[in-house]
PDB file of C-alpha atoms in Angstrom:
ATOM      1  CA  MET A   7      21.553 -54.970 -61.086  1.00  0.00           C
ATOM      2  CA  ILE A   8      23.812 -52.019 -61.712  1.00  0.00           C
ATOM      3  CA  GLY A   9      23.686 -48.961 -59.478  1.00  0.00           C
ATOM      4  CA  ALA A  10      23.818 -46.366 -62.250  1.00  0.00           C
ATOM      5  CA  TYR A  11      21.204 -48.160 -64.348  1.00  0.00           C
ATOM      6  CA  SER A  12      18.738 -48.346 -61.465  1.00  0.00           C
ATOM      7  CA  GLY A  13      19.513 -44.738 -60.601  1.00  0.00           C
ATOM      8  CA  TRP A  14      18.443 -43.654 -64.091  1.00  0.00           C
ATOM      9  CA  LEU A  15      15.364 -45.845 -63.774  1.00  0.00           C
ATOM     10  CA  ILE A  16      14.365 -44.097 -60.537  1.00  0.00           C
ATOM     11  CA  GLY A  17      14.821 -40.723 -62.243  1.00  0.00           C
ATOM     12  CA  ALA A  18      12.720 -41.801 -65.246  1.00  0.00           C
ATOM     13  CA  ALA A  19       9.930 -43.154 -63.026  1.00  0.00           C
ATOM     14  CA  LEU A  20       9.837 -39.912 -61.028  1.00  0.00           C
ATOM     15  CA  LEU A  21       9.749 -37.916 -64.271  1.00  0.00           C
ATOM     16  CA  LEU A  22       6.809 -40.016 -65.463  1.00  0.00           C
ATOM     17  CA  ALA A  23       5.039 -39.399 -62.143  1.00  0.00           C
ATOM     18  CA  LEU A  24       5.622 -35.657 -62.561  1.00  0.00           C
ATOM     19  CA  ILE A  25       4.267 -35.622 -66.143  1.00  0.00           C
ATOM     20  CA  SER A  26       1.228 -37.628 -64.975  1.00  0.00           C
ATOM     21  CA  LEU A  27       0.649 -35.160 -62.176  1.00  0.00           C
ATOM     22  CA  ILE A  28       0.791 -32.226 -64.607  1.00  0.00           C
ATOM     23  CA  THR A  29      -1.604 -34.069 -66.947  1.00  0.00           C
ATOM     24  CA  ALA A  30      -4.003 -34.644 -64.046  1.00  0.00           C
ATOM     25  CA  ILE A  31      -3.803 -30.982 -62.981  1.00  0.00           C
ATOM     26  CA  ARG A  32      -4.474 -29.916 -66.593  1.00  0.00           C
ATOM     27  CA  ASN A  33      -7.533 -32.168 -66.451  1.00  0.00           C
ATOM     28  CA  ARG A  34      -6.586 -34.440 -69.372  1.00  0.00           C
ATOM     29  CA  PRO A  35      -6.952 -38.217 -69.671  1.00  0.00           C
ATOM     30  CA  MET A  36      -4.004 -40.498 -70.427  1.00  0.00           C
ATOM     31  CA  GLY A  37      -2.488 -39.671 -73.832  1.00  0.00           C
ATOM     32  CA  ILE A  38       0.187 -41.117 -76.091  1.00  0.00           C
ATOM     33  CA  VAL A  39       3.012 -39.514 -74.072  1.00  0.00           C
ATOM     34  CA  LEU A  40       2.044 -41.276 -70.848  1.00  0.00           C
ATOM     35  CA  LEU A  41       1.384 -44.527 -72.686  1.00  0.00           C
ATOM     36  CA  ALA A  42       4.828 -44.416 -74.336  1.00  0.00           C
ATOM     37  CA  GLY A  43       6.427 -43.438 -71.019  1.00  0.00           C
ATOM     38  CA  LEU A  44       4.837 -46.409 -69.256  1.00  0.00           C
ATOM     39  CA  ALA A  45       5.966 -48.747 -72.058  1.00  0.00           C
ATOM     40  CA  LEU A  46       9.523 -47.405 -71.789  1.00  0.00           C
ATOM     41  CA  ILE A  47       9.539 -47.877 -68.005  1.00  0.00           C
ATOM     42  CA  GLU A  48       8.192 -51.414 -68.396  1.00  0.00           C
ATOM     43  CA  VAL A  49      10.995 -52.364 -70.820  1.00  0.00           C
ATOM     44  CA  ALA A  50      13.581 -50.809 -68.492  1.00  0.00           C
ATOM     45  CA  LEU A  51      12.115 -52.731 -65.530  1.00  0.00           C
ATOM     46  CA  LEU A  52      12.214 -56.024 -67.440  1.00  0.00           C
ATOM     47  CA  VAL A  53      15.880 -55.399 -68.323  1.00  0.00           C
ATOM     48  CA  GLN A  54      16.608 -54.597 -64.679  1.00  0.00           C
ATOM     49  CA  ALA A  55      14.854 -57.786 -63.527  1.00  0.00           C
ATOM     50  CA  GLY A  56      16.815 -59.797 -66.114  1.00  0.00           C
ATOM     51  CA  LEU A  57      20.137 -58.300 -65.010  1.00  0.00           C
ATOM     52  CA  ALA A  58      19.326 -58.866 -61.340  1.00  0.00           C
ATOM     53  CA  VAL A  59      18.158 -62.462 -61.756  1.00  0.00           C
ATOM     54  CA  THR A  60      21.289 -63.509 -63.656  1.00  0.00           C
ATOM     55  CA  ARG A  61      23.388 -62.152 -60.792  1.00  0.00           C
ATOM     56  CA  LEU A  62      21.168 -63.270 -57.940  1.00  0.00           C
ATOM     57  CA  SER A  63      23.911 -65.420 -56.431  1.00  0.00           C
ATOM     58  CA  ASP A  64      25.838 -62.237 -55.542  1.00  0.00           C
ATOM     59  CA  LEU A  65      23.061 -61.268 -53.166  1.00  0.00           C
ATOM     60  CA  GLU A  66      23.902 -62.077 -49.545  1.00  0.00           C
ATOM     61  CA  GLN A  67      20.579 -61.522 -47.763  1.00  0.00           C
ATOM     62  CA  GLU A  68      16.836 -61.212 -48.164  1.00  0.00           C
ATOM     63  CA  THR A  69      16.659 -63.054 -51.478  1.00  0.00           C
ATOM     64  CA  ALA A  70      12.907 -63.674 -51.111  1.00  0.00           C
ATOM     65  CA  THR A  71      12.149 -60.000 -50.478  1.00  0.00           C
ATOM     66  CA  PHE A  72      14.394 -58.978 -53.357  1.00  0.00           C
ATOM     67  CA  VAL A  73      12.692 -61.275 -55.860  1.00  0.00           C
ATOM     68  CA  GLY A  74       9.295 -60.132 -54.540  1.00  0.00           C
ATOM     69  CA  TYR A  75      10.172 -56.494 -55.219  1.00  0.00           C
ATOM     70  CA  LEU A  76      11.480 -57.376 -58.702  1.00  0.00           C
ATOM     71  CA  ALA A  77       8.259 -59.183 -59.582  1.00  0.00           C
ATOM     72  CA  GLY A  78       6.194 -56.345 -58.113  1.00  0.00           C
ATOM     73  CA  THR A  79       7.890 -53.611 -60.154  1.00  0.00           C
ATOM     74  CA  VAL A  80       7.299 -55.471 -63.438  1.00  0.00           C
ATOM     75  CA  VAL A  81       3.547 -55.784 -62.782  1.00  0.00           C
ATOM     76  CA  ILE A  82       2.907 -52.110 -61.979  1.00  0.00           C
ATOM     77  CA  PRO A  83       3.162 -50.392 -65.431  1.00  0.00           C
ATOM     78  CA  PRO A  84       0.736 -52.813 -67.192  1.00  0.00           C
ATOM     79  CA  ALA A  85      -1.735 -52.309 -64.335  1.00  0.00           C
ATOM     80  CA  ALA A  86      -1.355 -48.532 -64.721  1.00  0.00           C
ATOM     81  CA  VAL A  87      -2.007 -48.755 -68.497  1.00  0.00           C
ATOM     82  CA  TRP A  88      -5.132 -50.827 -67.898  1.00  0.00           C
ATOM     83  CA  TRP A  89      -6.335 -48.307 -65.336  1.00  0.00           C
ATOM     84  CA  GLY A  90      -5.482 -45.301 -67.490  1.00  0.00           C
ATOM     85  CA  LYS A  91      -7.561 -46.740 -70.345  1.00  0.00           C
ATOM     86  CA  ALA A  92     -10.491 -47.557 -68.069  1.00  0.00           C
ATOM     87  CA  GLU A  93     -10.616 -44.158 -66.386  1.00  0.00           C
ATOM     88  CA  ARG A  94     -10.798 -41.534 -69.135  1.00  0.00           C
ATOM     89  CA  THR A  95     -10.681 -38.547 -66.789  1.00  0.00           C
ATOM     90  CA  ARG A  96      -7.909 -36.703 -64.978  1.00  0.00           C
ATOM     91  CA  TRP A  97      -7.879 -39.483 -62.393  1.00  0.00           C
ATOM     92  CA  GLY A  98      -6.377 -41.951 -64.863  1.00  0.00           C
ATOM     93  CA  PRO A  99      -3.105 -39.972 -64.905  1.00  0.00           C
ATOM     94  CA  GLY A 100      -3.583 -39.641 -61.124  1.00  0.00           C
ATOM     95  CA  VAL A 101      -3.246 -43.406 -60.829  1.00  0.00           C
ATOM     96  CA  ILE A 102      -0.251 -43.385 -63.219  1.00  0.00           C
ATOM     97  CA  ALA A 103       1.450 -40.798 -60.984  1.00  0.00           C
ATOM     98  CA  VAL A 104       1.029 -43.179 -58.049  1.00  0.00           C
ATOM     99  CA  ALA A 105       2.431 -46.020 -60.186  1.00  0.00           C
ATOM    100  CA  GLY A 106       5.499 -43.985 -61.235  1.00  0.00           C
ATOM    101  CA  PHE A 107       6.223 -43.012 -57.647  1.00  0.00           C
ATOM    102  CA  THR A 108       5.774 -46.609 -56.486  1.00  0.00           C
ATOM    103  CA  VAL A 109       8.206 -47.891 -59.136  1.00  0.00           C
ATOM    104  CA  ALA A 110      10.777 -45.290 -58.009  1.00  0.00           C
ATOM    105  CA  VAL A 111      10.432 -46.234 -54.321  1.00  0.00           C
ATOM    106  CA  MET A 112      10.547 -49.977 -55.023  1.00  0.00           C
ATOM    107  CA  THR A 113      13.632 -49.617 -57.237  1.00  0.00           C
ATOM    108  CA  GLY A 114      15.227 -47.615 -54.424  1.00  0.00           C
ATOM    109  CA  ARG A 115      14.498 -50.458 -51.996  1.00  0.00           C
ATOM    110  CA  LEU A 116      15.964 -52.940 -54.483  1.00  0.00           C
ATOM    111  CA  LEU A 117      19.172 -50.901 -54.617  1.00  0.00           C
ATOM    112  CA  GLN A 118      19.347 -50.811 -50.812  1.00  0.00           C
ATOM    113  CA  LEU A 119      18.917 -54.589 -50.602  1.00  0.00           C
ATOM    114  CA  TRP A 120      21.478 -55.109 -53.358  1.00  0.00           C
ATOM    115  CA  ASN A 121      24.060 -52.916 -51.623  1.00  0.00           C
ATOM    116  CA  GLY A 122      23.280 -54.496 -48.249  1.00  0.00           C
ATOM    117  CA  THR A 123      22.417 -51.173 -46.613  1.00  0.00           C
ATOM    118  CA  ALA A 124      18.797 -52.001 -45.766  1.00  0.00           C
TER     119      ALA A 124
ATOM    120  CA  MET B   3     -16.261 -50.158 -59.536  1.00  0.00           C
ATOM    121  CA  THR B   4     -15.390 -46.834 -57.958  1.00  0.00           C
ATOM    122  CA  SER B   5     -14.456 -44.183 -60.505  1.00  0.00           C
ATOM    123  CA  GLY B   6     -13.005 -40.685 -60.290  1.00  0.00           C
ATOM    124  CA  PRO B   7     -10.660 -39.685 -57.470  1.00  0.00           C
ATOM    125  CA  GLY B   8     -11.601 -42.856 -55.576  1.00  0.00           C
ATOM    126  CA  ARG B   9      -9.529 -44.767 -58.118  1.00  0.00           C
ATOM    127  CA  VAL B  10      -6.340 -43.101 -56.951  1.00  0.00           C
ATOM    128  CA  LEU B  11      -7.197 -44.050 -53.385  1.00  0.00           C
ATOM    129  CA  VAL B  12      -7.843 -47.657 -54.434  1.00  0.00           C
ATOM    130  CA  ALA B  13      -4.504 -47.705 -56.313  1.00  0.00           C
ATOM    131  CA  VAL B  14      -2.543 -46.474 -53.294  1.00  0.00           C
ATOM    132  CA  TYR B  15      -4.336 -48.914 -50.984  1.00  0.00           C
ATOM    133  CA  GLY B  16      -3.670 -51.704 -53.471  1.00  0.00           C
ATOM    134  CA  VAL B  17       0.054 -50.967 -53.413  1.00  0.00           C
ATOM    135  CA  PHE B  18       0.060 -50.911 -49.620  1.00  0.00           C
ATOM    136  CA  ALA B  19      -1.962 -54.117 -49.406  1.00  0.00           C
ATOM    137  CA  LEU B  20       0.560 -55.867 -51.660  1.00  0.00           C
ATOM    138  CA  ALA B  21       3.614 -54.412 -49.917  1.00  0.00           C
ATOM    139  CA  ALA B  22       2.351 -55.086 -46.393  1.00  0.00           C
ATOM    140  CA  THR B  23       1.228 -58.630 -47.228  1.00  0.00           C
ATOM    141  CA  ALA B  24       4.532 -59.507 -48.884  1.00  0.00           C
ATOM    142  CA  ARG B  25       6.528 -58.006 -46.052  1.00  0.00           C
ATOM    143  CA  ALA B  26       4.542 -59.738 -43.319  1.00  0.00           C
ATOM    144  CA  ALA B  27       4.722 -63.064 -45.165  1.00  0.00           C
ATOM    145  CA  VAL B  28       8.514 -62.863 -45.467  1.00  0.00           C
ATOM    146  CA  GLN B  29       8.933 -61.777 -41.830  1.00  0.00           C
ATOM    147  CA  ILE B  30       6.708 -64.516 -40.449  1.00  0.00           C
ATOM    148  CA  ALA B  31       8.128 -67.207 -42.704  1.00  0.00           C
ATOM    149  CA  THR B  32      11.803 -66.443 -42.094  1.00  0.00           C
ATOM    150  CA  ARG B  33      12.180 -65.054 -38.548  1.00  0.00           C
ATOM    151  CA  PHE B  34       8.915 -65.108 -36.636  1.00  0.00           C
ATOM    152  CA  GLY B  35      10.656 -65.941 -33.355  1.00  0.00           C
ATOM    153  CA  GLU B  36      12.629 -62.680 -33.266  1.00  0.00           C
ATOM    154  CA  ALA B  37       9.673 -60.365 -32.793  1.00  0.00           C
ATOM    155  CA  PRO B  38       6.308 -62.174 -32.861  1.00  0.00           C
ATOM    156  CA  LEU B  39       4.334 -59.090 -31.773  1.00  0.00           C
ATOM    157  CA  ALA B  40       5.768 -56.809 -34.453  1.00  0.00           C
ATOM    158  CA  TYR B  41       5.274 -59.382 -37.182  1.00  0.00           C
ATOM    159  CA  LEU B  42       1.736 -60.217 -36.117  1.00  0.00           C
ATOM    160  CA  LEU B  43       0.998 -56.490 -36.213  1.00  0.00           C
ATOM    161  CA  SER B  44       2.459 -56.334 -39.727  1.00  0.00           C
ATOM    162  CA  ALA B  45       0.150 -59.171 -40.747  1.00  0.00           C
ATOM    163  CA  PHE B  46      -2.831 -57.443 -39.126  1.00  0.00           C
ATOM    164  CA  ALA B  47      -2.029 -54.213 -40.965  1.00  0.00           C
ATOM    165  CA  ALA B  48      -1.815 -56.178 -44.210  1.00  0.00           C
ATOM    166  CA  VAL B  49      -5.285 -57.661 -43.651  1.00  0.00           C
ATOM    167  CA  VAL B  50      -6.721 -54.190 -42.970  1.00  0.00           C
ATOM    168  CA  TYR B  51      -5.179 -52.849 -46.203  1.00  0.00           C
ATOM    169  CA  ILE B  52      -6.556 -55.756 -48.251  1.00  0.00           C
ATOM    170  CA  LEU B  53     -10.018 -55.253 -46.729  1.00  0.00           C
ATOM    171  CA  LEU B  54      -9.892 -51.534 -47.515  1.00  0.00           C
ATOM    172  CA  THR B  55      -8.737 -52.037 -51.088  1.00  0.00           C
ATOM    173  CA  VAL B  56     -11.597 -54.445 -51.776  1.00  0.00           C
ATOM    174  CA  ALA B  57     -14.191 -52.389 -49.887  1.00  0.00           C
ATOM    175  CA  LEU B  58     -13.250 -49.138 -51.649  1.00  0.00           C
ATOM    176  CA  ALA B  59     -13.052 -50.781 -55.067  1.00  0.00           C
ATOM    177  CA  ARG B  60     -16.482 -52.362 -54.665  1.00  0.00           C
ATOM    178  CA  GLY B  61     -17.997 -49.288 -53.050  1.00  0.00           C
ATOM    179  CA  GLU B  62     -18.892 -50.991 -49.783  1.00  0.00           C
ATOM    180  CA  ARG B  63     -19.035 -47.869 -47.678  1.00  0.00           C
ATOM    181  CA  ARG B  64     -19.739 -49.312 -44.266  1.00  0.00           C
ATOM    182  CA  LEU B  65     -16.916 -51.846 -44.423  1.00  0.00           C
ATOM    183  CA  ALA B  66     -14.514 -49.209 -45.796  1.00  0.00           C
ATOM    184  CA  LEU B  67     -15.477 -46.800 -43.028  1.00  0.00           C
ATOM    185  CA  ALA B  68     -14.897 -49.388 -40.289  1.00  0.00           C
ATOM    186  CA  ALA B  69     -11.555 -50.430 -41.795  1.00  0.00           C
ATOM    187  CA  CYS B  70     -10.439 -46.790 -42.092  1.00  0.00           C
ATOM    188  CA  VAL B  71     -11.197 -46.221 -38.395  1.00  0.00           C
ATOM    189  CA  VAL B  72      -9.295 -49.404 -37.433  1.00  0.00           C
ATOM    190  CA  GLU B  73      -6.385 -48.296 -39.606  1.00  0.00           C
ATOM    191  CA  LEU B  74      -6.254 -44.797 -38.132  1.00  0.00           C
ATOM    192  CA  SER B  75      -6.423 -46.160 -34.562  1.00  0.00           C
ATOM    193  CA  GLY B  76      -3.765 -48.711 -35.415  1.00  0.00           C
ATOM    194  CA  VAL B  77      -1.305 -46.205 -36.791  1.00  0.00           C
ATOM    195  CA  LEU B  78      -1.917 -43.793 -33.875  1.00  0.00           C
ATOM    196  CA  ILE B  79      -1.652 -46.456 -31.135  1.00  0.00           C
ATOM    197  CA  VAL B  80       1.300 -48.363 -32.610  1.00  0.00           C
ATOM    198  CA  GLY B  81       3.007 -45.113 -33.612  1.00  0.00           C
ATOM    199  CA  THR B  82       2.744 -43.727 -30.076  1.00  0.00           C
ATOM    200  CA  LEU B  83       3.779 -47.007 -28.418  1.00  0.00           C
ATOM    201  CA  SER B  84       6.793 -47.355 -30.704  1.00  0.00           C
ATOM    202  CA  LEU B  85       7.991 -43.890 -29.679  1.00  0.00           C
ATOM    203  CA  VAL B  86       7.208 -44.193 -25.948  1.00  0.00           C
ATOM    204  CA  ASP B  87       8.493 -47.743 -25.461  1.00  0.00           C
ATOM    205  CA  SER B  88      10.874 -48.450 -28.317  1.00  0.00           C
ATOM    206  CA  ALA B  89      12.218 -51.555 -26.518  1.00  0.00           C
ATOM    207  CA  ALA B  90       8.868 -53.271 -27.052  1.00  0.00           C
ATOM    208  CA  PHE B  91       9.090 -52.614 -30.796  1.00  0.00           C
ATOM    209  CA  PRO B  92      12.658 -53.504 -31.759  1.00  0.00           C
ATOM    210  CA  HIS B  93      11.535 -54.462 -35.258  1.00  0.00           C
ATOM    211  CA  ALA B  94       9.775 -51.934 -37.425  1.00  0.00           C
ATOM    212  CA  THR B  95       6.192 -52.436 -38.568  1.00  0.00           C
ATOM    213  CA  VAL B  96       4.330 -50.416 -41.173  1.00  0.00           C
ATOM    214  CA  TRP B  97       2.820 -48.360 -38.382  1.00  0.00           C
ATOM    215  CA  SER B  98       5.966 -47.678 -36.276  1.00  0.00           C
ATOM    216  CA  GLY B  99       6.720 -43.982 -35.767  1.00  0.00           C
ATOM    217  CA  TYR B 100       3.339 -43.141 -37.374  1.00  0.00           C
ATOM    218  CA  GLY B 101       4.505 -44.751 -40.620  1.00  0.00           C
ATOM    219  CA  ALA B 102       7.685 -42.670 -40.867  1.00  0.00           C
ATOM    220  CA  GLY B 103       9.422 -45.486 -42.756  1.00  0.00           C
ATOM    221  CA  TYR B 104       6.776 -45.151 -45.464  1.00  0.00           C
ATOM    222  CA  LEU B 105       6.850 -41.342 -45.821  1.00  0.00           C
ATOM    223  CA  PHE B 106       3.928 -41.100 -43.349  1.00  0.00           C
ATOM    224  CA  VAL B 107       1.623 -42.454 -46.034  1.00  0.00           C
ATOM    225  CA  PRO B 108       0.055 -44.916 -43.521  1.00  0.00           C
ATOM    226  CA  LEU B 109      -0.972 -41.915 -41.382  1.00  0.00           C
ATOM    227  CA  VAL B 110      -2.291 -39.769 -44.238  1.00  0.00           C
ATOM    228  CA  LEU B 111      -4.183 -42.562 -46.054  1.00  0.00           C
ATOM    229  CA  PRO B 112      -6.915 -43.274 -43.484  1.00  0.00           C
ATOM    230  CA  ILE B 113      -7.560 -39.531 -43.077  1.00  0.00           C
ATOM    231  CA  LEU B 114      -7.897 -39.174 -46.860  1.00  0.00           C
ATOM    232  CA  GLY B 115     -10.060 -42.290 -46.911  1.00  0.00           C
ATOM    233  CA  LEU B 116     -12.416 -40.996 -44.223  1.00  0.00           C
ATOM    234  CA  PHE B 117     -12.615 -37.638 -45.976  1.00  0.00           C
ATOM    235  CA  TRP B 118     -13.405 -39.311 -49.284  1.00  0.00           C
ATOM    236  CA  LEU B 119     -16.079 -41.596 -47.788  1.00  0.00           C
ATOM    237  CA  ARG B 120     -17.694 -38.659 -46.032  1.00  0.00           C
ATOM    238  CA  ARG B 121     -17.721 -36.562 -49.181  1.00  0.00           C
ATOM    239  CA  ARG B 122     -19.303 -39.403 -51.126  1.00  0.00           C
ATOM    240  CA  ALA B 123     -21.983 -39.730 -48.459  1.00  0.00           C
ATOM    241  CA  VAL B 124     -22.916 -36.058 -48.861  1.00  0.00           C
ATOM    242  CA  VAL B 125     -22.970 -36.421 -52.656  1.00  0.00           C
ATOM    243  CA  THR B 126     -25.223 -39.476 -52.430  1.00  0.00           C
ATOM    244  CA  ARG B 127     -27.633 -37.769 -50.048  1.00  0.00           C
ATOM    245  CA  THR B 128     -28.084 -34.655 -52.158  1.00  0.00           C
ATOM    246  CA  GLY B 129     -28.509 -36.801 -55.258  1.00  0.00           C
ATOM    247  CA  GLU B 130     -25.653 -35.234 -57.200  1.00  0.00           C
ATOM    248  CA  SER B 131     -23.288 -37.293 -59.277  1.00  0.00           C
ATOM    249  CA  ASP B 132     -19.573 -36.798 -59.996  1.00  0.00           C
TER     250      ASP B 132
END
C-alpha cells in the first residue's frame, strides 16, 4: 500500500462519483463511460489489495479491520455494475455515485490504518 | 425489488449495514471488555441497518418504517448522551455526536428513509406509479 497510489485512487473514485452524479442529473442510465470507469477502479483496487497483502506484516495494528476494508473495496464496483445494469434509469448512476464515494472513503480509512493515524 | 430512487437508499443502507456489522464484530471480538456499552450499541445499530436494508429492498413498508423510527431515536439519544456525558461514551459508536464520524450520514439517512416511505405511501394510495 503506497500513499501516492491510494491518493490517486481516492481521486479517481471521487471523479467517478461526480460523473455518475452528472449522469443521474442529466437523467441518463449507465453508459459505456461509467462501465469503463468502474472497470478501471476495480483493477486499481485489486492492485492496491495485492500490494497491501504482500506487505501486511508491516502493519502494526488492526489487521482484521484492514483486511476487512480491503475485501470490502474490491466487492463494491462489481455490485455497482450489476445494479447499474438492472436499473436502467437515472437511479442506476445514482447507485454508482454512492459506490464511488464509498470506495473513496474506505480507501481513505485504509490509508489512515496503514499510517497508524486512526 | 424496490426500483427507482429507493435503490439508492437501499445501496447506502447496504453499505452502512456492512460497515457497522464489520466494525461491531471486530470491536466485540478483540476488545469487548474496554467499553461493553459502546460496542453493544454498535452491534445494535448494525442489526437495525441490516433490518432496514432488507425491509427496503423487499418493500416491507411497516418493518422499514419501524426500523427508521428506531434508527432516528437511536442516533438522537446516543448523539445527545455522547455530547452531554462524554465520559460514559469513551469509545465512538456509529451514532456518537449524531454520526459526526460518518459525515452525519447516520442522522440524514433515517430522515430520508421516512420521507421516502411516506412519499411511496401517498403514491400507492392515489394509484399512481413511478
